[in-house]
Short mmCIF file of C-alpha atoms and ligand atoms in Angstrom, two decimals:
data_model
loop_
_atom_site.label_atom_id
_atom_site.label_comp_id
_atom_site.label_asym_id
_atom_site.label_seq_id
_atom_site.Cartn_x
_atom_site.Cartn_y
_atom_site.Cartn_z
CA UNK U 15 -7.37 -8.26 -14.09
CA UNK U 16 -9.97 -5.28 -13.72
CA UNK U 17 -8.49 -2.29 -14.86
CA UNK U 18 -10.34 0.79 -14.10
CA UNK U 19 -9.60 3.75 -15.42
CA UNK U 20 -11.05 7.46 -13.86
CA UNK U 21 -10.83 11.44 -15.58
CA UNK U 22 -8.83 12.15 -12.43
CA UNK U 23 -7.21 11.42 -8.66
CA UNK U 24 -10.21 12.73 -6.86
CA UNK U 25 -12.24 10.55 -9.15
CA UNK U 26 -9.78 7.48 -8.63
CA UNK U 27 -9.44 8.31 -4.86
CA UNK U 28 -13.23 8.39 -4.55
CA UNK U 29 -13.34 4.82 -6.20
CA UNK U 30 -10.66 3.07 -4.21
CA UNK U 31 -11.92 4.80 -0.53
CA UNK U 32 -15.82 3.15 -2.00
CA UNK U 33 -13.82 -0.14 -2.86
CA UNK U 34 -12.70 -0.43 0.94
CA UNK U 35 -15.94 0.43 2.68
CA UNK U 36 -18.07 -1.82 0.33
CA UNK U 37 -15.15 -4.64 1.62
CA UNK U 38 -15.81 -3.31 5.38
CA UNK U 39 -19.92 -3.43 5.39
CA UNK U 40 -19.36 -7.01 3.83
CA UNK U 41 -16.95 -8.50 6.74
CA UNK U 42 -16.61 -5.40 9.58
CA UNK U 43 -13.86 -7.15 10.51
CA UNK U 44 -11.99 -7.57 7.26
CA UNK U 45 -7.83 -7.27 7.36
CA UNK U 46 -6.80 -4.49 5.45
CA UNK U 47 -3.38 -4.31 3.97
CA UNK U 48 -2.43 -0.59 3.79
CA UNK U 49 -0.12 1.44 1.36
CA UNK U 50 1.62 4.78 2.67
CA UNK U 51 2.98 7.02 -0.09
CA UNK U 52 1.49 10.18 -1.85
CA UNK U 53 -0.96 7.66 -4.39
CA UNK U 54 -3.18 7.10 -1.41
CA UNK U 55 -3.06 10.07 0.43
CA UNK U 56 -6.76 11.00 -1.65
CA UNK U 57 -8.14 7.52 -0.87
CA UNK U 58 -7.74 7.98 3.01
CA UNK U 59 -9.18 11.45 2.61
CA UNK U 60 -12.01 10.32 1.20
CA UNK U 61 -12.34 7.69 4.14
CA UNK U 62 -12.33 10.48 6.57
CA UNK U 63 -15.13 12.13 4.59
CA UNK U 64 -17.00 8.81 4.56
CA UNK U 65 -16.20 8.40 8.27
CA UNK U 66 -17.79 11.55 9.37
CA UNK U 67 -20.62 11.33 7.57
CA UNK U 68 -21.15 7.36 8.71
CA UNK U 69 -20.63 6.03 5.37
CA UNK U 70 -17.84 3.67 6.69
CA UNK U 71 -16.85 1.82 10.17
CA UNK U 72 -13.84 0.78 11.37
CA UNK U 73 -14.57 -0.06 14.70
CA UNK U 74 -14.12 -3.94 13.95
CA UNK U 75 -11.30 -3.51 11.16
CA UNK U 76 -8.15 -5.04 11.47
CA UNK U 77 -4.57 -3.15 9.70
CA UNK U 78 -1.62 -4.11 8.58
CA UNK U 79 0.55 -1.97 7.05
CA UNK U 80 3.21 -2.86 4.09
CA UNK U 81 6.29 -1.30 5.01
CA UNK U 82 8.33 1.12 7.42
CA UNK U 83 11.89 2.41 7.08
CA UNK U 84 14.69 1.30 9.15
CA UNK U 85 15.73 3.12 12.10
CA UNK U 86 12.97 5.61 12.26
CA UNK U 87 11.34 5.50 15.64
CA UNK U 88 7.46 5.59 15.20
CA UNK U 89 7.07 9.09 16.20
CA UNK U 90 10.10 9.96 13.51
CA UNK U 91 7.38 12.65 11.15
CA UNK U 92 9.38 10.96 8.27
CA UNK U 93 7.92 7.21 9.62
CA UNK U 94 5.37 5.69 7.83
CA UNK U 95 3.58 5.21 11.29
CA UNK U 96 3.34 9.06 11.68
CA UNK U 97 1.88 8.98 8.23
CA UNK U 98 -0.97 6.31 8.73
CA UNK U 99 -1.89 8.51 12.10
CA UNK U 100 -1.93 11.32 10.40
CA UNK U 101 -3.71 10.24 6.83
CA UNK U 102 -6.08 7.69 8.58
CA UNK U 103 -6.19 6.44 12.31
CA UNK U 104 -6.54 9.35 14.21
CA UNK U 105 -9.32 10.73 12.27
CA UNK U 106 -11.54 7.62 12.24
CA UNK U 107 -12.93 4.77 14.53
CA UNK U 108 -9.71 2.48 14.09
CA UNK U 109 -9.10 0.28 16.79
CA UNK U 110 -5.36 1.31 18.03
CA UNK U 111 -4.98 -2.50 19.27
CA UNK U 112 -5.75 -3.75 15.75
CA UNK U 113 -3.44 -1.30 13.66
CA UNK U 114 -0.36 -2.75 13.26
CA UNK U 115 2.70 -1.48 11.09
CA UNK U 116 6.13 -2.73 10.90
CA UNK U 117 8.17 -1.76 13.57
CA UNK U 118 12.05 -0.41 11.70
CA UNK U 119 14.21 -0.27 15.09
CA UNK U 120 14.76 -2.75 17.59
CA UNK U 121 17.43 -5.60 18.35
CA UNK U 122 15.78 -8.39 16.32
CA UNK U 123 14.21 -7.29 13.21
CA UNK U 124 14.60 -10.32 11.65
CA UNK U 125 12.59 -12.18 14.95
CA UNK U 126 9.94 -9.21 14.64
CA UNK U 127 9.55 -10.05 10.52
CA UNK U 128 8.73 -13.31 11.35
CA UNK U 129 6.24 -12.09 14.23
CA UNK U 130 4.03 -9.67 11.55
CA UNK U 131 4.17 -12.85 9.63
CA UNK U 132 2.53 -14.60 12.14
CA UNK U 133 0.14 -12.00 13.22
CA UNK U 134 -1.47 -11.42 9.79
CA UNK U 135 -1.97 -15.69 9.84
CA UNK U 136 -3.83 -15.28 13.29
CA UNK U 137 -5.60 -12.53 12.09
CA UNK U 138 -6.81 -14.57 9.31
CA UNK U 139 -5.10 -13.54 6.46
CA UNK U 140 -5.41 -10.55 4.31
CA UNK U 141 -8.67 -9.77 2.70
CA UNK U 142 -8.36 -6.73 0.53
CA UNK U 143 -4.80 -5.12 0.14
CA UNK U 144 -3.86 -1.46 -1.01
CA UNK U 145 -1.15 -1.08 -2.83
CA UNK U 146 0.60 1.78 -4.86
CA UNK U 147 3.72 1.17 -7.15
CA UNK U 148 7.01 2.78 -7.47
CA UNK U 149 8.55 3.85 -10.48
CA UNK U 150 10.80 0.97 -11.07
CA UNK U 151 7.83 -1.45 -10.40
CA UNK U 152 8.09 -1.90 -6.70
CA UNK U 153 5.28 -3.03 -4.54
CA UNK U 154 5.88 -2.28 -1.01
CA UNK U 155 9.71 -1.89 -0.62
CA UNK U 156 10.15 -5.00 -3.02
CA UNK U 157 12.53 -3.83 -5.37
CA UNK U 158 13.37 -5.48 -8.75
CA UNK U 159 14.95 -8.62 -7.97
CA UNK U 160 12.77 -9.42 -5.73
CA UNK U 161 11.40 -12.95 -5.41
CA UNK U 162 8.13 -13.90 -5.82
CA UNK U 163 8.22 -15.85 -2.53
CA UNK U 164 9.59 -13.72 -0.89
CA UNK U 165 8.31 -12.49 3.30
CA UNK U 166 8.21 -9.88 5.21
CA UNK U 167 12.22 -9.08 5.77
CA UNK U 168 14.75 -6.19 5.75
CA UNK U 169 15.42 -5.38 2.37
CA UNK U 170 17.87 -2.43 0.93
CA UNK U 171 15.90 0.35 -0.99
CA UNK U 172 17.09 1.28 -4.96
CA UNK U 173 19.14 4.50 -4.71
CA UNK U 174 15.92 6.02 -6.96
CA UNK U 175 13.41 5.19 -4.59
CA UNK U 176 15.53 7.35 -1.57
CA UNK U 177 15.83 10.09 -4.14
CA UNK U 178 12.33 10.20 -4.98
CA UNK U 179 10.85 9.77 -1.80
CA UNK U 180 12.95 12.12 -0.46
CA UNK U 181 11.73 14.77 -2.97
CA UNK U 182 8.23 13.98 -2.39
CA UNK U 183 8.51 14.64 1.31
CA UNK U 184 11.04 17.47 1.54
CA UNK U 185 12.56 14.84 3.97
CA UNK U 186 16.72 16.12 3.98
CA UNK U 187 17.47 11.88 4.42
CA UNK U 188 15.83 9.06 4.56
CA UNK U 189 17.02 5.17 5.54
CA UNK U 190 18.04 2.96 2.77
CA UNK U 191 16.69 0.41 4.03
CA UNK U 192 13.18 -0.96 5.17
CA UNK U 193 11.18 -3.41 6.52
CA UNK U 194 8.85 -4.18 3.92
CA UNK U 195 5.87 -7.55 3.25
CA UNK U 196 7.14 -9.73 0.89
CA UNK U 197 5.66 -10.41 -2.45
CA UNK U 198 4.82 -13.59 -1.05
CA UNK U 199 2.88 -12.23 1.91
CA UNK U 200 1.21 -9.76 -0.31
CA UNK U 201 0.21 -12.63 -3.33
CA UNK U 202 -1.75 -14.58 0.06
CA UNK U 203 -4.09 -11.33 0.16
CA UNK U 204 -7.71 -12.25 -1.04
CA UNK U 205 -8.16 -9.53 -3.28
CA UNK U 206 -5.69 -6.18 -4.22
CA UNK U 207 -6.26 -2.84 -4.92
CA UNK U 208 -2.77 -1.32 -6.97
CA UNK U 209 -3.75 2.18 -7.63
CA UNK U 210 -1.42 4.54 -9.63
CA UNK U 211 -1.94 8.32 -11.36
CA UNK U 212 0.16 10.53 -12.66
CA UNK U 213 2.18 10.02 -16.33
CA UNK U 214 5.16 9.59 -14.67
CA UNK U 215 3.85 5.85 -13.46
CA UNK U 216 2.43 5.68 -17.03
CA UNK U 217 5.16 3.10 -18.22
CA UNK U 218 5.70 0.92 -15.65
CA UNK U 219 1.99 0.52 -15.06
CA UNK U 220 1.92 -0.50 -18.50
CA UNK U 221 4.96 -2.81 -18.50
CA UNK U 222 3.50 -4.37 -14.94
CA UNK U 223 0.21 -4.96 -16.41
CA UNK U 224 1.12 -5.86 -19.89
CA UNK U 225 4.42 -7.01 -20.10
CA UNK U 226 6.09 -10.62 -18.79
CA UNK U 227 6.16 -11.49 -14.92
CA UNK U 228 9.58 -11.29 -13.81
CA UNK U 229 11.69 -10.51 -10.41
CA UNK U 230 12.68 -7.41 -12.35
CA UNK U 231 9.05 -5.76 -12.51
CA UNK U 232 7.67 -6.39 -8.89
CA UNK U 233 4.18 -5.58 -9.59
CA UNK U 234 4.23 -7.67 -12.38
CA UNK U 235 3.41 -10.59 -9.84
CA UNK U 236 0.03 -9.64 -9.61
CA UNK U 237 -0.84 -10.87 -13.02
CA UNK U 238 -0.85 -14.21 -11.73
CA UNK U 239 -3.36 -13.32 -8.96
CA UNK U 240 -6.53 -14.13 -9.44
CA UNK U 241 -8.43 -10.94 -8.22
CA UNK U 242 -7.10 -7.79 -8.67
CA UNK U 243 -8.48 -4.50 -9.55
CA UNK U 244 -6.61 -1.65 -11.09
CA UNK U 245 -7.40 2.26 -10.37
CA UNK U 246 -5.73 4.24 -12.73
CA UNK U 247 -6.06 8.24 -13.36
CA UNK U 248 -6.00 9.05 -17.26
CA UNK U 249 -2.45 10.32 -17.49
CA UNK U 250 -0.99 6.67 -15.17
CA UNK U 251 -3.11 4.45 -18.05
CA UNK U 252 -1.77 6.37 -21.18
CA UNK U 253 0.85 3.78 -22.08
CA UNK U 254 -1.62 0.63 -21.43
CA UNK U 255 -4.11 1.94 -24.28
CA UNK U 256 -1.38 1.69 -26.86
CA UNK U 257 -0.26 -1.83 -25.88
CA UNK U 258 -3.78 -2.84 -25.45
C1 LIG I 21 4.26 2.53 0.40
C2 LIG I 21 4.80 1.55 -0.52
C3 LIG I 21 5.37 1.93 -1.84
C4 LIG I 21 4.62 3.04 -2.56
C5 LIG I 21 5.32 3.41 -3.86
C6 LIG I 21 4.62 4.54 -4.58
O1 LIG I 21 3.79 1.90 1.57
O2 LIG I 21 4.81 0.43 -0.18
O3 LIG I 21 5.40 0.80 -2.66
O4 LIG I 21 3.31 2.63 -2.80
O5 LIG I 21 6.62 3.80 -3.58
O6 LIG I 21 4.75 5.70 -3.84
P1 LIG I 21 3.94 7.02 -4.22
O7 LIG I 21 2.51 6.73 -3.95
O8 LIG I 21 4.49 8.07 -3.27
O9 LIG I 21 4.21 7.30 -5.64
#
């Protein structure tokens, strides 16, 4: 595993927006697997900045995005669809017909699972996925107990993650459950980016990286992945030194 770590977010931010438009001038039309959250929020800023200078092109990228909540209709301002417009899409050269994120309402979630499934095969599989990690380990909206094999399905959110995420986005409620990539789907990525800052991911980051692979640490799967790379701010890798 390549563990990276930067003096601050900007820093960080500026490495993992550098990481995904070295992987787009290699393969214009790489898949990206994108992360919503607050972690990234610098990384797309930094794409913007690229953008509009020409640093990067999208034009021939394909997206798909990890998870959505349940029940929020895309243009819900707590949906993670809003987010990606508003962090990302609308600010750069994105194809609209090659974004796709999770869809949380309609009658047959389970049938429309199955269908991202399918269209990140025909797309040709993920090349370089983004990923952040919740404070109990998730990855996407894999909680612990998650299975390693698992697909993209409807799963029920840990009562912390609501709380937190509803903190973070002065959101007064948020679904408890999701539609979220499985561990699975994201483990069939090429390569992945997990980026995390901030001392209050310092332990998990430290028990994902360090400690054994199980169900109950999520992002602890990606130790048996054979290319990931690890952004980390200062304060996020302060427990890894230690156990280093
Ligand atoms: C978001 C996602 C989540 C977040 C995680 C960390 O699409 O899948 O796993 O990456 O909850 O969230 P932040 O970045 O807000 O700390």
């Amino acid at each position: 595993m390549d563990i990276r770590v930067y003096g601050d977010y900007r820093e960080m931010s500026r490495a993992a927006a550098q990481i995904v438009a070295d992987q787009l001038r290699a393969k214009p039309d790489s898949v990206l697997g994108l992360a919503t959250g607050s972690t990234p929020e610098g990384m797309y800023a930094e794409l913007v900045r690229m953008y509009r200078e020409g640093q990067v092109d999208f034009s021939q990228a394909h997206s798909f995005n990890l998870d959505e909540y349940v029940g929020l209709s895309p243009d819900d301002p707590r949906s993670y669809n809003v987010y990606m417009w508003k962090n990302l899409f609308r600010h750069v050269n994105f194809d609209p017909k090659r974004v796709h994120i999770p869809s949380g309402v309609g009658d047959d979630l389970a049938g429309q699972c199955l269908r991202y499934e399918r269209m990140i095969e025909e797309a040709g599989g993920i090349d370089l996925q983004v990923l952040g990690i919740g404070r109990n380990g998730h990855i996407g909206f894999n909680e612990p107990g998650s299975p390693f094999d698992s697909r993209t399905r409807v799963v029920d959110l840990a009562e912390q993650t609501v709380s937190v995420n509803m903190e973070k986005t002065e959101a007064i409620s948020l679904p408890t459950q999701a539609v979220s990539m499985g561990i699975g789907t994201i483990l069939e990525s090429r390569r992945i980016m997990l980026l995390a800052n901030g001392v209050e991911k310092a332990e998990i980051v430290a028990k994902a990286l360090r400690g054994p692979v199980t169900w109950m640490v999520p992002a602890s799967a990606l130790q048996v992945h054979g290319d990931v790379v690890v952004l980390l701010d200062k304060p996020a890798a302060s427990r890894l030194e230690t156990r280093m």
